[in-house]
Tab-separated table of C-alpha atoms in Angstrom:
chain	number	residue	atom	x	y	z
A	1	UNK	CA	66.671	-127.680	76.186
A	2	UNK	CA	65.494	-124.335	77.509
A	3	UNK	CA	65.071	-122.873	74.027
A	4	UNK	CA	62.634	-125.817	73.201
A	5	UNK	CA	60.568	-125.140	76.315
A	6	UNK	CA	60.365	-121.422	75.377
A	7	UNK	CA	59.167	-122.249	71.938
A	8	UNK	CA	56.633	-124.808	73.275
A	9	UNK	CA	55.225	-122.317	75.763
A	10	UNK	CA	54.907	-119.740	73.022
A	11	UNK	CA	53.105	-122.400	70.779
A	12	UNK	CA	50.699	-123.004	73.666
A	13	UNK	CA	50.226	-119.220	74.124
A	14	UNK	CA	49.387	-118.587	70.501
A	15	UNK	CA	47.029	-121.494	70.464
A	16	UNK	CA	45.143	-119.999	73.326
A	17	UNK	CA	45.186	-116.627	71.513
A	18	UNK	CA	43.624	-118.256	68.415
A	19	UNK	CA	41.081	-120.011	70.569
A	20	UNK	CA	40.166	-116.569	72.073
A	21	UNK	CA	39.804	-114.921	68.704
A	22	UNK	CA	37.688	-117.819	67.444
A	23	UNK	CA	35.479	-117.595	70.431
A	24	UNK	CA	35.220	-113.657	69.957
A	25	UNK	CA	34.239	-114.214	66.239
A	26	UNK	CA	31.599	-116.798	67.324
A	27	UNK	CA	29.887	-114.476	69.875
A	28	UNK	CA	30.047	-111.624	67.510
A	29	UNK	CA	28.472	-113.710	64.649
A	30	UNK	CA	25.636	-114.791	66.833
A	31	UNK	CA	24.791	-111.279	68.047
A	32	UNK	CA	26.023	-111.777	71.682
A	33	UNK	CA	28.214	-108.508	71.426
A	34	UNK	CA	28.060	-105.519	69.148
A	35	UNK	CA	29.860	-106.666	65.921
A	36	UNK	CA	29.927	-104.327	62.929
A	37	UNK	CA	31.836	-104.845	59.698
A	38	UNK	CA	35.139	-103.099	61.074
A	39	UNK	CA	35.031	-105.285	64.196
A	40	UNK	CA	34.517	-108.366	62.131
A	41	UNK	CA	37.321	-107.480	59.843
A	42	UNK	CA	39.736	-106.778	62.721
A	43	UNK	CA	38.945	-110.015	64.461
A	44	UNK	CA	39.358	-112.024	61.227
A	45	UNK	CA	42.609	-110.100	60.460
A	46	UNK	CA	44.112	-110.865	63.764
A	47	UNK	CA	43.092	-114.429	63.572
A	48	UNK	CA	44.727	-114.923	60.206
A	49	UNK	CA	47.899	-113.105	61.317
A	50	UNK	CA	48.054	-115.340	64.389
A	51	UNK	CA	47.969	-118.454	62.408
A	52	UNK	CA	51.303	-117.393	60.953
A	53	UNK	CA	52.841	-116.751	64.380
A	54	UNK	CA	51.567	-120.073	65.598
A	55	UNK	CA	52.884	-121.849	62.616
A	56	UNK	CA	56.338	-120.333	63.129
A	57	UNK	CA	56.607	-121.266	66.732
A	58	UNK	CA	55.337	-124.744	65.973
A	59	UNK	CA	58.059	-124.998	63.245
A	60	UNK	CA	60.713	-123.570	65.599
A	61	UNK	CA	59.758	-126.056	68.541
A	62	UNK	CA	59.994	-129.018	66.077
A	63	UNK	CA	63.275	-128.007	64.557
A	64	UNK	CA	64.887	-127.071	67.868
A	65	UNK	CA	64.091	-130.635	68.986
A	66	UNK	CA	65.705	-132.052	65.956
A	67	UNK	CA	68.635	-129.702	65.672
A	68	UNK	CA	70.226	-128.096	68.782
A	69	UNK	CA	71.814	-125.297	66.818
A	70	UNK	CA	68.545	-124.294	65.004
A	71	UNK	CA	67.956	-121.116	67.093
A	72	UNK	CA	71.419	-119.972	66.249
A	73	UNK	CA	71.608	-120.890	62.530
A	74	UNK	CA	68.119	-120.103	61.203
A	75	UNK	CA	67.600	-116.408	60.596
A	76	UNK	CA	65.063	-116.396	57.927
A	77	UNK	CA	62.461	-118.790	59.099
A	78	UNK	CA	60.216	-116.142	60.467
A	79	UNK	CA	59.962	-114.214	57.152
A	80	UNK	CA	56.913	-116.147	55.841
A	81	UNK	CA	55.071	-115.436	59.181
A	82	UNK	CA	56.072	-111.738	58.977
A	83	UNK	CA	54.656	-111.715	55.319
A	84	UNK	CA	51.308	-113.386	56.401
A	85	UNK	CA	50.952	-110.985	59.400
A	86	UNK	CA	51.339	-107.977	57.132
A	87	UNK	CA	49.014	-109.287	54.504
A	88	UNK	CA	46.412	-110.261	57.156
A	89	UNK	CA	46.363	-106.843	58.711
A	90	UNK	CA	46.366	-104.954	55.355
A	91	UNK	CA	43.531	-107.141	54.144
A	92	UNK	CA	41.211	-105.513	56.729
A	93	UNK	CA	41.304	-102.516	54.230
A	94	UNK	CA	42.308	-104.134	50.862
A	95	UNK	CA	40.460	-107.354	50.995
A	96	UNK	CA	43.367	-109.376	49.501
A	97	UNK	CA	43.228	-112.367	51.793
A	98	UNK	CA	39.626	-111.821	52.992
A	99	UNK	CA	36.871	-109.181	53.094
A	100	UNK	CA	33.623	-108.578	54.978
A	101	UNK	CA	30.629	-108.144	52.557
A	102	UNK	CA	27.610	-105.827	52.920
A	103	UNK	CA	25.788	-108.402	55.058
A	104	UNK	CA	28.724	-108.567	57.509
A	105	UNK	CA	29.827	-112.177	56.369
A	106	UNK	CA	33.431	-113.097	55.922
A	107	UNK	CA	34.375	-113.939	52.450
A	108	UNK	CA	37.752	-115.284	51.174
A	109	UNK	CA	39.754	-112.886	48.973
A	110	UNK	CA	41.483	-113.335	45.766
A	111	UNK	CA	44.979	-114.048	47.523
A	112	UNK	CA	43.555	-116.167	50.273
A	113	UNK	CA	45.499	-119.098	49.169
A	114	UNK	CA	48.615	-117.558	50.457
A	115	UNK	CA	47.459	-118.076	54.058
A	116	UNK	CA	47.082	-121.924	53.941
A	117	UNK	CA	50.213	-122.205	51.855
A	118	UNK	CA	52.366	-120.275	54.377
A	119	UNK	CA	50.791	-121.984	57.440
A	120	UNK	CA	50.969	-125.492	56.033
A	121	UNK	CA	54.621	-125.091	54.959
A	122	UNK	CA	55.442	-124.369	58.589
A	123	UNK	CA	53.603	-127.557	59.547
A	124	UNK	CA	54.647	-129.832	56.800
A	125	UNK	CA	58.359	-129.280	56.737
A	126	UNK	CA	59.005	-130.253	60.407
A	127	UNK	CA	56.482	-133.163	60.154
A	128	UNK	CA	58.418	-134.639	57.153
A	129	UNK	CA	61.846	-133.764	58.825
A	130	UNK	CA	61.030	-135.598	61.939
A	131	UNK	CA	59.638	-138.522	60.061
A	132	UNK	CA	62.549	-139.099	57.859
A	133	UNK	CA	64.924	-138.511	60.682
A	134	UNK	CA	63.170	-141.146	62.636
A	135	UNK	CA	63.664	-143.600	59.785
A	136	UNK	CA	67.407	-142.984	59.802
A	137	UNK	CA	67.821	-142.953	63.533
A	138	UNK	CA	69.455	-146.045	64.858
A	139	UNK	CA	68.515	-145.399	68.548
A	140	UNK	CA	65.117	-146.739	69.368
A	141	UNK	CA	64.316	-144.061	71.927
A	142	UNK	CA	65.453	-141.251	69.639
A	143	UNK	CA	63.470	-142.811	66.752
A	144	UNK	CA	60.397	-143.014	68.866
A	145	UNK	CA	60.824	-139.329	69.800
A	146	UNK	CA	61.074	-138.296	66.142
A	147	UNK	CA	57.963	-140.181	65.197
A	148	UNK	CA	56.163	-138.659	68.074
A	149	UNK	CA	57.346	-135.252	66.864
A	150	UNK	CA	55.985	-136.077	63.337
A	151	UNK	CA	52.514	-136.307	64.806
A	152	UNK	CA	53.129	-132.878	66.347
A	153	UNK	CA	52.638	-131.542	62.976
A	154	UNK	CA	50.338	-134.094	61.352
A	155	UNK	CA	47.335	-133.544	63.368
A	156	UNK	CA	47.107	-129.828	62.883
A	157	UNK	CA	48.023	-130.247	59.292
A	158	UNK	CA	45.101	-132.641	58.779
A	159	UNK	CA	42.845	-130.233	60.836
A	160	UNK	CA	43.841	-127.338	58.690
A	161	UNK	CA	42.984	-129.179	55.517
A	162	UNK	CA	39.666	-130.150	56.930
A	163	UNK	CA	38.978	-126.523	57.846
A	164	UNK	CA	39.171	-125.546	54.228
A	165	UNK	CA	36.096	-127.521	53.557
A	166	UNK	CA	34.286	-127.559	56.862
A	167	UNK	CA	33.643	-123.893	57.669
A	168	UNK	CA	32.397	-122.636	60.918
A	169	UNK	CA	33.799	-125.317	63.054
A	170	UNK	CA	37.214	-125.096	65.048
A	171	UNK	CA	38.614	-128.245	63.511
A	172	UNK	CA	42.127	-126.781	63.191
A	173	UNK	CA	42.268	-125.761	66.833
A	174	UNK	CA	40.959	-129.092	68.067
A	175	UNK	CA	43.644	-130.940	66.151
A	176	UNK	CA	46.304	-128.474	67.133
A	177	UNK	CA	45.452	-128.878	70.843
A	178	UNK	CA	45.351	-132.706	70.502
A	179	UNK	CA	48.867	-132.621	68.957
A	180	UNK	CA	50.221	-130.366	71.659
A	181	UNK	CA	48.870	-132.706	74.253
A	182	UNK	CA	50.313	-135.901	72.700
A	183	UNK	CA	53.731	-134.339	72.476
A	184	UNK	CA	53.688	-132.898	75.911
A	185	UNK	CA	52.662	-136.215	77.466
A	186	UNK	CA	55.531	-137.912	75.497
A	187	UNK	CA	58.084	-135.451	76.680
A	188	UNK	CA	56.871	-135.653	80.256
A	189	UNK	CA	57.342	-139.370	80.069
A	190	UNK	CA	60.716	-139.124	78.496
A	191	UNK	CA	61.967	-136.679	81.290
A	192	UNK	CA	61.354	-139.489	83.768
A	193	UNK	CA	64.003	-141.629	82.278
A	194	UNK	CA	66.400	-138.829	81.070
A	195	UNK	CA	69.123	-136.935	82.921
A	196	UNK	CA	68.220	-133.304	82.899
A	197	UNK	CA	71.849	-132.002	82.343
A	198	UNK	CA	73.215	-134.377	79.657
A	199	UNK	CA	70.008	-135.792	77.973
A	200	UNK	CA	71.393	-139.310	78.524
A	201	UNK	CA	69.357	-142.194	79.789
A	202	UNK	CA	69.460	-142.328	83.694
A	203	UNK	CA	69.576	-144.977	86.277
A	204	UNK	CA	65.807	-145.479	86.120
A	205	UNK	CA	66.053	-146.151	82.313
A	206	UNK	CA	68.942	-148.639	82.868
A	207	UNK	CA	66.909	-150.576	85.449
A	208	UNK	CA	63.855	-150.628	83.148
A	209	UNK	CA	66.008	-151.913	80.201
A	210	UNK	CA	67.572	-154.581	82.331
A	211	UNK	CA	64.249	-155.671	83.498
A	212	UNK	CA	62.953	-155.900	79.901
A	213	UNK	CA	66.078	-158.057	78.978
A	214	UNK	CA	65.411	-160.373	81.926
A	215	UNK	CA	61.806	-160.794	81.198
A	216	UNK	CA	62.358	-161.656	77.596
A	217	UNK	CA	63.667	-165.150	78.199
A	218	UNK	CA	62.759	-166.170	74.513
A	219	UNK	CA	65.352	-163.782	73.124
A	220	UNK	CA	68.448	-164.281	75.290
A	221	UNK	CA	71.469	-162.443	73.794
A	222	UNK	CA	74.913	-161.313	74.849
A	223	UNK	CA	74.822	-158.017	76.688
A	224	UNK	CA	78.010	-156.019	76.906
A	225	UNK	CA	78.154	-153.147	79.512
A	226	UNK	CA	80.809	-150.462	78.998
A	227	UNK	CA	81.954	-148.284	81.882
A	228	UNK	CA	83.587	-144.911	81.280
A	229	UNK	CA	85.368	-142.172	83.115
A	230	UNK	CA	86.112	-138.631	82.203
A	231	UNK	CA	89.842	-137.990	82.769
A	232	UNK	CA	90.617	-134.831	84.741
A	233	UNK	CA	86.955	-134.015	85.537
A	234	UNK	CA	87.778	-133.241	89.164
A	235	UNK	CA	90.396	-130.808	88.168
A	236	UNK	CA	87.857	-129.066	85.795
A	237	UNK	CA	85.482	-128.606	88.786
A	238	UNK	CA	88.260	-127.482	91.130
A	239	UNK	CA	89.922	-125.025	88.806
A	240	UNK	CA	87.075	-123.713	86.675
A	241	UNK	CA	84.014	-124.297	88.781
A	242	UNK	CA	81.039	-126.479	88.697
A	243	UNK	CA	79.380	-124.630	85.773
A	244	UNK	CA	82.387	-125.453	83.521
A	245	UNK	CA	82.225	-128.976	84.895
A	246	UNK	CA	78.619	-129.223	83.807
A	247	UNK	CA	79.587	-127.943	80.324
A	248	UNK	CA	82.249	-130.622	80.036
A	249	UNK	CA	79.743	-133.304	80.903
A	250	UNK	CA	77.358	-131.867	78.156
A	251	UNK	CA	80.207	-132.018	75.620
A	252	UNK	CA	81.018	-135.637	76.522
A	253	UNK	CA	77.405	-136.606	76.369
A	254	UNK	CA	76.995	-135.038	72.908
A	255	UNK	CA	79.931	-137.048	71.816
A	256	UNK	CA	78.278	-140.318	73.252
A	257	UNK	CA	75.096	-139.583	71.411
A	258	UNK	CA	76.819	-139.392	68.130
């Protein structure tokens, strides 16, 4: 859907912002640009706040893929991200999540644990949701899509856990970028075989499926093909216009998917 694409683009955008902040921290730490304690604190505060924004959009993108009504029904999903943003920016002065010592070195603060907890909840929940949804899904194509979606969160989740112990290396961003690439390629491949309006399999997918059945001579089975028609569809187009006709097709396709 359009909302999924918006969330996916925002996820990409915030991944690039995190990469930029990480690069800024690296050049500052290595003396390539002027980098006093205040600048160090601001960069780390912005980086930590951005992890909350990225986590939320990652969560939203996954849930919108699994639940078409997510963006209309979920009103409180951004609250943990807002909390992390506030704590990250305030910590520049208070040192709650982190502080910069006298030697201009980043040190984790006493409440640092809140940052990974909030970020990993955003990653873990949709990952588990997609995995268990795939286990219950009878459709092979939808099941495969759900399992791919589970990897969407598994890679950055694993990278984030590694980054807790491997300091100074962009493990989290590398795993996040890999997860985005895997899901993007999968969605691009799925679009080739999916009708853009209804989300149903198209003629190309039908031809592929029939070719697979014909090639599997060791497993011949009865194949039943149903042909359907939407009563009064021409009248909907003529009376209410093609936009409402498209809406009618989407309603019918939603019923077929269920």
